[in-house]
PDB file of C-alpha atoms in Angstrom:
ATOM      1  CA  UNK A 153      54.751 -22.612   3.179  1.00  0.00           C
ATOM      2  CA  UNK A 154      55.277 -25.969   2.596  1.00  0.00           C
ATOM      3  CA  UNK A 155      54.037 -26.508  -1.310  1.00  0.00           C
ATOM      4  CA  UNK A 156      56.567 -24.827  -3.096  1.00  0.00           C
ATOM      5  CA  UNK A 157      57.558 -23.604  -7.082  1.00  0.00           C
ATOM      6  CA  UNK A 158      54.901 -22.969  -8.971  1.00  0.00           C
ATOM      7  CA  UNK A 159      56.339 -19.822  -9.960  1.00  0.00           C
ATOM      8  CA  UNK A 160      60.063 -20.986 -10.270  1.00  0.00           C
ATOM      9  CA  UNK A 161      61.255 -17.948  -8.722  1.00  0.00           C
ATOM     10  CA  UNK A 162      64.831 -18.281  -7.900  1.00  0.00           C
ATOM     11  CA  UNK A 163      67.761 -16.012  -6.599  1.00  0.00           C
ATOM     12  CA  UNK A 164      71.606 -17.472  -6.549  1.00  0.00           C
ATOM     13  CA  UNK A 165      73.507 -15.657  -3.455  1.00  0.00           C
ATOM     14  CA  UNK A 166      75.451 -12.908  -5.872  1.00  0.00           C
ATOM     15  CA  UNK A 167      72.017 -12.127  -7.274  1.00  0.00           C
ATOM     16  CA  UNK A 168      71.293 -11.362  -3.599  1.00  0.00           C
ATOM     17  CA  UNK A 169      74.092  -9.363  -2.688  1.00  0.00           C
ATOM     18  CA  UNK A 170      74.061  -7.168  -5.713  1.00  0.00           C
ATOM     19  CA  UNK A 171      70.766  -5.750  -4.818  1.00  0.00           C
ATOM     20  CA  UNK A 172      70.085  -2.597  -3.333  1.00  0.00           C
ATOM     21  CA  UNK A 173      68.501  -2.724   0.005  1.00  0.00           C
ATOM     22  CA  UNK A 174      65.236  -1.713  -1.064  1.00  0.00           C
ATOM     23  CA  UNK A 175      65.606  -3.919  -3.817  1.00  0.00           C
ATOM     24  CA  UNK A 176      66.351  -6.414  -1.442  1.00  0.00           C
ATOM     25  CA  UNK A 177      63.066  -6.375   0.710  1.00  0.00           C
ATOM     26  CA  UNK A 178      60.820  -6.833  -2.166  1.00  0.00           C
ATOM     27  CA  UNK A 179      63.198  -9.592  -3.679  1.00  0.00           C
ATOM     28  CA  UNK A 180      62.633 -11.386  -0.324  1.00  0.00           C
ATOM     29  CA  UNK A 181      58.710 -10.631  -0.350  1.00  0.00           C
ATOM     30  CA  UNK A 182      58.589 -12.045  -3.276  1.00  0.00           C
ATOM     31  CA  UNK A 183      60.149 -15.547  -2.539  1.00  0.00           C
ATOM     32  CA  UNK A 184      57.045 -15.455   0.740  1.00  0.00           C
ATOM     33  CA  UNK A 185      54.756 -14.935  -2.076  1.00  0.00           C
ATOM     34  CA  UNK A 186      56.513 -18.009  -4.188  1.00  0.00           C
ATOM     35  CA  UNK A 187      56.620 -20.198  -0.961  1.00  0.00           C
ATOM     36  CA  UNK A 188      52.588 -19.845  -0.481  1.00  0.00           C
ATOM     37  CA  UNK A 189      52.120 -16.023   1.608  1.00  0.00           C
ATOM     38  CA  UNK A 190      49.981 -14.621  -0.620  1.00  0.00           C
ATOM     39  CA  UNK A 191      49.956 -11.721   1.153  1.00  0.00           C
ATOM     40  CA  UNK A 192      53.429 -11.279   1.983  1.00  0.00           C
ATOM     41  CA  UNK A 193      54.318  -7.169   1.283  1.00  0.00           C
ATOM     42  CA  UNK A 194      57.088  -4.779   1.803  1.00  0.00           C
ATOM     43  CA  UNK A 195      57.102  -2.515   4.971  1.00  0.00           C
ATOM     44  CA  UNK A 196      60.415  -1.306   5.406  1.00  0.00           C
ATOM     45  CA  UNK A 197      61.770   1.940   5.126  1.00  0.00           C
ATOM     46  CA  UNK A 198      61.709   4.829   7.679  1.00  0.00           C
ATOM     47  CA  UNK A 199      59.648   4.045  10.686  1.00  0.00           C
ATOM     48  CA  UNK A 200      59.381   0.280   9.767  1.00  0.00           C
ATOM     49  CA  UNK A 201      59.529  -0.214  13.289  1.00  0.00           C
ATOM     50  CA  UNK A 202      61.621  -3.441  12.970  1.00  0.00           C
ATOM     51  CA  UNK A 203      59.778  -5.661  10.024  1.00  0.00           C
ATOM     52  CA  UNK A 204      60.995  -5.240   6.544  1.00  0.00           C
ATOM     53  CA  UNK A 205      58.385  -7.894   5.474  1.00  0.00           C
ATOM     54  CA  UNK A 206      55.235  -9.230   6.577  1.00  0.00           C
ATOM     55  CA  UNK A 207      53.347 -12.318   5.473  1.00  0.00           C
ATOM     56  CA  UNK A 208      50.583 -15.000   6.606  1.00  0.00           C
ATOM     57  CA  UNK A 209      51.193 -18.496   5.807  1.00  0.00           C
ATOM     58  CA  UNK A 210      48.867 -21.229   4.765  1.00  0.00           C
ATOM     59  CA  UNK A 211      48.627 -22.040   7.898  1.00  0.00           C
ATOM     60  CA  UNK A 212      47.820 -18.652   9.257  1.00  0.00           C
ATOM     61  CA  UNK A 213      50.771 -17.981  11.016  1.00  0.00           C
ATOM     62  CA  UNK A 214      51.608 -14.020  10.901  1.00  0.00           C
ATOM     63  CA  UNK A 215      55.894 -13.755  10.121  1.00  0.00           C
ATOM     64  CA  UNK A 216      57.728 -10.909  10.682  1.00  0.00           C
ATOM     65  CA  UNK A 217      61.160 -10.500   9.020  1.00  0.00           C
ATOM     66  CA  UNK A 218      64.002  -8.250   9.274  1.00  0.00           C
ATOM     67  CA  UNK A 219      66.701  -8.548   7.744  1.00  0.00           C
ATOM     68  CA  UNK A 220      70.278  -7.195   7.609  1.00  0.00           C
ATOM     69  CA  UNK A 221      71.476  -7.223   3.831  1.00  0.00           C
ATOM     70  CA  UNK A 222      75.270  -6.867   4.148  1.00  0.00           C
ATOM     71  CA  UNK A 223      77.494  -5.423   1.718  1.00  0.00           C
ATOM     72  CA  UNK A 224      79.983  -7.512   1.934  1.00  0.00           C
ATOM     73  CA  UNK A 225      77.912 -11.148   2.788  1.00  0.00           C
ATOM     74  CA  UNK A 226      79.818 -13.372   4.940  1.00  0.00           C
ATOM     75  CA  UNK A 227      83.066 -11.246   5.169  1.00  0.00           C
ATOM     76  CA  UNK A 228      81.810  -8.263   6.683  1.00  0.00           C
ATOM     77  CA  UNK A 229      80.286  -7.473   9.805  1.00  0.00           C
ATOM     78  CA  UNK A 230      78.356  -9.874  11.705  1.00  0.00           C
ATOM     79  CA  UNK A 231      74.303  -9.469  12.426  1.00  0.00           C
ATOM     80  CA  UNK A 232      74.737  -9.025  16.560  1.00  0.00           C
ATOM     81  CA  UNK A 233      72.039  -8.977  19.062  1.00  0.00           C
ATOM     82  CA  UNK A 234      71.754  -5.061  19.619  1.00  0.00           C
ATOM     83  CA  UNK A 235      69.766  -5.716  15.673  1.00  0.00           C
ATOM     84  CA  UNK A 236      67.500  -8.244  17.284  1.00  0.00           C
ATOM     85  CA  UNK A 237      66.667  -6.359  19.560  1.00  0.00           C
ATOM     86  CA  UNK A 238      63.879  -3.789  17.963  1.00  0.00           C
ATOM     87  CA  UNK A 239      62.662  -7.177  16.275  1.00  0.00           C
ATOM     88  CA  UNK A 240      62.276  -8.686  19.700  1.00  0.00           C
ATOM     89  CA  UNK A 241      60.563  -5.869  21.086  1.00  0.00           C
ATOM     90  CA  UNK A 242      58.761  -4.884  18.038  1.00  0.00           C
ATOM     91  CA  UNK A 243      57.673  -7.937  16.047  1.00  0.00           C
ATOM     92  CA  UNK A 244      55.043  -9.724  18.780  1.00  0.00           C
ATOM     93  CA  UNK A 245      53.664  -6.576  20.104  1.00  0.00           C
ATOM     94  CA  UNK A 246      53.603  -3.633  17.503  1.00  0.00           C
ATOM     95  CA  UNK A 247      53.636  -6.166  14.073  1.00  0.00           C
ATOM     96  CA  UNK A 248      51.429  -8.924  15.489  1.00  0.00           C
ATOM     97  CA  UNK A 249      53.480 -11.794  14.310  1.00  0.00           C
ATOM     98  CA  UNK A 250      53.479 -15.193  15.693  1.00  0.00           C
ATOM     99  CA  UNK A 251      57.214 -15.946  14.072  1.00  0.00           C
ATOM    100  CA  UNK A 252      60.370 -13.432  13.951  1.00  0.00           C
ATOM    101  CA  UNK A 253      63.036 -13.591  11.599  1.00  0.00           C
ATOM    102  CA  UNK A 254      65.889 -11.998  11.135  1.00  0.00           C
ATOM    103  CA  UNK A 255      67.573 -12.665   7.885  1.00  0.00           C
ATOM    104  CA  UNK A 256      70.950 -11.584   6.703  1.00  0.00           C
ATOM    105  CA  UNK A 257      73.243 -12.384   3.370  1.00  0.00           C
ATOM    106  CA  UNK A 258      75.863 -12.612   6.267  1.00  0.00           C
ATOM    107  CA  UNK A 259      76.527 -14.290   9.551  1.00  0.00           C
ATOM    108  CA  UNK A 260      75.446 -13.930  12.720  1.00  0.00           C
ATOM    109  CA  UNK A 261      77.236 -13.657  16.308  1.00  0.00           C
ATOM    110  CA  UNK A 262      77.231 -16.261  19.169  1.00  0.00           C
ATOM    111  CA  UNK A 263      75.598 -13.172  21.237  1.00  0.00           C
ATOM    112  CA  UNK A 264      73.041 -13.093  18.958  1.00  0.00           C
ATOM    113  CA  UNK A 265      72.337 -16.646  18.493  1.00  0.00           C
ATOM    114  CA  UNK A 266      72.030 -17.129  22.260  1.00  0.00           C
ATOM    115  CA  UNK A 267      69.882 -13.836  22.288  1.00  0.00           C
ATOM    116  CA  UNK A 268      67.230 -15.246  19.639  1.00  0.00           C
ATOM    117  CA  UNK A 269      67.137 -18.688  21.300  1.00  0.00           C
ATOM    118  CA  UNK A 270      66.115 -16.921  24.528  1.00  0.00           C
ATOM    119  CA  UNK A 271      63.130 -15.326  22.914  1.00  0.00           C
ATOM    120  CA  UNK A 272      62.005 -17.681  20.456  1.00  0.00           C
ATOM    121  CA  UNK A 273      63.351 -15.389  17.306  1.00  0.00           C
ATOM    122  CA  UNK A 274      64.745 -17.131  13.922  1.00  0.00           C
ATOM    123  CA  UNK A 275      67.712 -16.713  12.077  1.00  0.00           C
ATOM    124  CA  UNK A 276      68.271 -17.431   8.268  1.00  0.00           C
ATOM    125  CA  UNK A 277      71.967 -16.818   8.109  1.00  0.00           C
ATOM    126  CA  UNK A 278      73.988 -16.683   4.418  1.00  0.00           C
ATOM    127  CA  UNK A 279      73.975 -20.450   3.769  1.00  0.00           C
ATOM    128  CA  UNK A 280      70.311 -21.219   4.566  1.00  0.00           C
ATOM    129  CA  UNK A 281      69.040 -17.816   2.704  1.00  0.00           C
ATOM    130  CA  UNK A 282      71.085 -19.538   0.016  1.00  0.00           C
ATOM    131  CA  UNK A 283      68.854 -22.881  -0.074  1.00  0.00           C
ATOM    132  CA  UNK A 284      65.989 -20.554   0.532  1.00  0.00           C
ATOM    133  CA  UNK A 285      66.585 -18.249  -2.233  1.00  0.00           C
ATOM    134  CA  UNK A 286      67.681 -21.002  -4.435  1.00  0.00           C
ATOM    135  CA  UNK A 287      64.565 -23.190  -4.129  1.00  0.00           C
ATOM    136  CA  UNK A 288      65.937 -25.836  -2.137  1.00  0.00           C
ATOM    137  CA  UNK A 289      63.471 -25.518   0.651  1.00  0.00           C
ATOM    138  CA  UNK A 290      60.392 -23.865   1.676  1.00  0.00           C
ATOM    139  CA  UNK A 291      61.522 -20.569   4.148  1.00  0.00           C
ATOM    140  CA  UNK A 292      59.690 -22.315   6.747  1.00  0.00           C
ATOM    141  CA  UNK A 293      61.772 -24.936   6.721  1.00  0.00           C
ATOM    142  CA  UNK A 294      64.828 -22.719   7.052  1.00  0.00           C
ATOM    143  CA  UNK A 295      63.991 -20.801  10.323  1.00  0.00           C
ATOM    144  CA  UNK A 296      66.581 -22.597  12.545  1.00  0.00           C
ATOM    145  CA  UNK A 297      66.364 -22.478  15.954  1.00  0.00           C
ATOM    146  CA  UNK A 298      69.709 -20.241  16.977  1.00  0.00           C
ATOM    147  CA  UNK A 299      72.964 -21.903  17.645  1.00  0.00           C
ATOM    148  CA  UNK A 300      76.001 -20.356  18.056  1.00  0.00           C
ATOM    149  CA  UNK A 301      77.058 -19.234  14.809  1.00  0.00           C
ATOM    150  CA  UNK A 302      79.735 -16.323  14.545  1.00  0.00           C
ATOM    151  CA  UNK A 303      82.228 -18.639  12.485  1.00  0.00           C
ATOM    152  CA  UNK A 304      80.131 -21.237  11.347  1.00  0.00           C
ATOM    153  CA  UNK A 305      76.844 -21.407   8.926  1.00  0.00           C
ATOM    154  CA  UNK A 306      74.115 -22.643  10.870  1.00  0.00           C
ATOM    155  CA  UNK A 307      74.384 -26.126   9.259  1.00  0.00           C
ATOM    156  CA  UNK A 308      78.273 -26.544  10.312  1.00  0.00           C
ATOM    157  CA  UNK A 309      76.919 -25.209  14.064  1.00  0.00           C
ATOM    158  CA  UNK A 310      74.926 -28.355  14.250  1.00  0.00           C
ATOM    159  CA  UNK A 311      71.236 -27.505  13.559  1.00  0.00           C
ATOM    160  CA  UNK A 312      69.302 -30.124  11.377  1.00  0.00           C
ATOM    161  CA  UNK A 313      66.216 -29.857   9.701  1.00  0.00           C
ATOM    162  CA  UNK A 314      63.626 -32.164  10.923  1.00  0.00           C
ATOM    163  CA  UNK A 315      61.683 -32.028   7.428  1.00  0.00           C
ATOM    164  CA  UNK A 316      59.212 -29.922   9.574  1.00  0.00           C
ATOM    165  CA  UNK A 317      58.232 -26.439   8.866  1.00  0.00           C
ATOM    166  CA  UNK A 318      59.005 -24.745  12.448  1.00  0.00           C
ATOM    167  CA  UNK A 319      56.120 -23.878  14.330  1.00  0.00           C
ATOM    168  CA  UNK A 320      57.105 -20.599  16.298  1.00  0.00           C
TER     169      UNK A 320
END
């Protein structure tokens, strides 16, 4: 997902936050399908069984994202590991995916970080969806590995890009 922009498609974070939830999934599909998944499309809804997108990258790598789209972004409730854990037990098994995400306008718990570290799960937390969403970066290159995070973004936790896309 590396070769970026030809479309120009960009969200700014209140963009983000304003949308409905459906609305939310497809605006996310669409940034995949901006950052080179073609076939990125929209599965959630009842019965999604954990994935609210699905996408191949150019490099034929199968993602699988959830996300948590909170109402009130970084002021309300935390994503916590009880919501990672239908991805964890979903996404390899049931969805096929060879990289988990789970995404959220919001932050995410020190539980949770420790929980996705464990089983090789990614988290794009409010300020990275915000460089994602913004065009900064390819959302490969966004898919931190999970420090703790409950207080912090996951830049101000420590985690540095390596100008790498992360290979699950």
């Amino acid at each position: 997902m590396g070769q970026v922009r030809a479309s120009g498609l960009r969200y700014a974070l209140g963009q983000l936050d304003g949308l409905h939830h459906r609305a939310f999934e497809f605006a996310v599909r669409d940034l995949m399908r901006r950052d080179g998944c073609t076939d990125a499309r929209q599965v959630g809804g009842r019965g999604d069984n954990g994935a609210d997108v699905k996408a191949t990258d150019p490099y034929g790598r199968r993602w699988v994202i959830q996300y948590k789209h909170k109402k009130d972004g970084w002021s309300g409730k935390p994503v916590g590991s009880s919501d990672l854990h239908v991805l964890n037990g979903t996404g390899r098994q049931i969805h096929d995916g060879d990289v988990l995400v789970m995404l959220t306008n919001g932050r995410i718990t020190a539980n949770a970080a420790d929980f996705a570290k464990s089983q090789r799960l990614h988290l794009v937390d409010r300020h990275l969806l915000a460089e994602w969403a913004g065009g900064s970066r390819p959302f490969g290159t966004c898919c931190a590995p999970s420090p703790r995070v409950a207080t912090k973004s996951l830049r101000e936790a420590g985690w540095k890009w390596t100008g790498r896309p992360f290979a699950g």
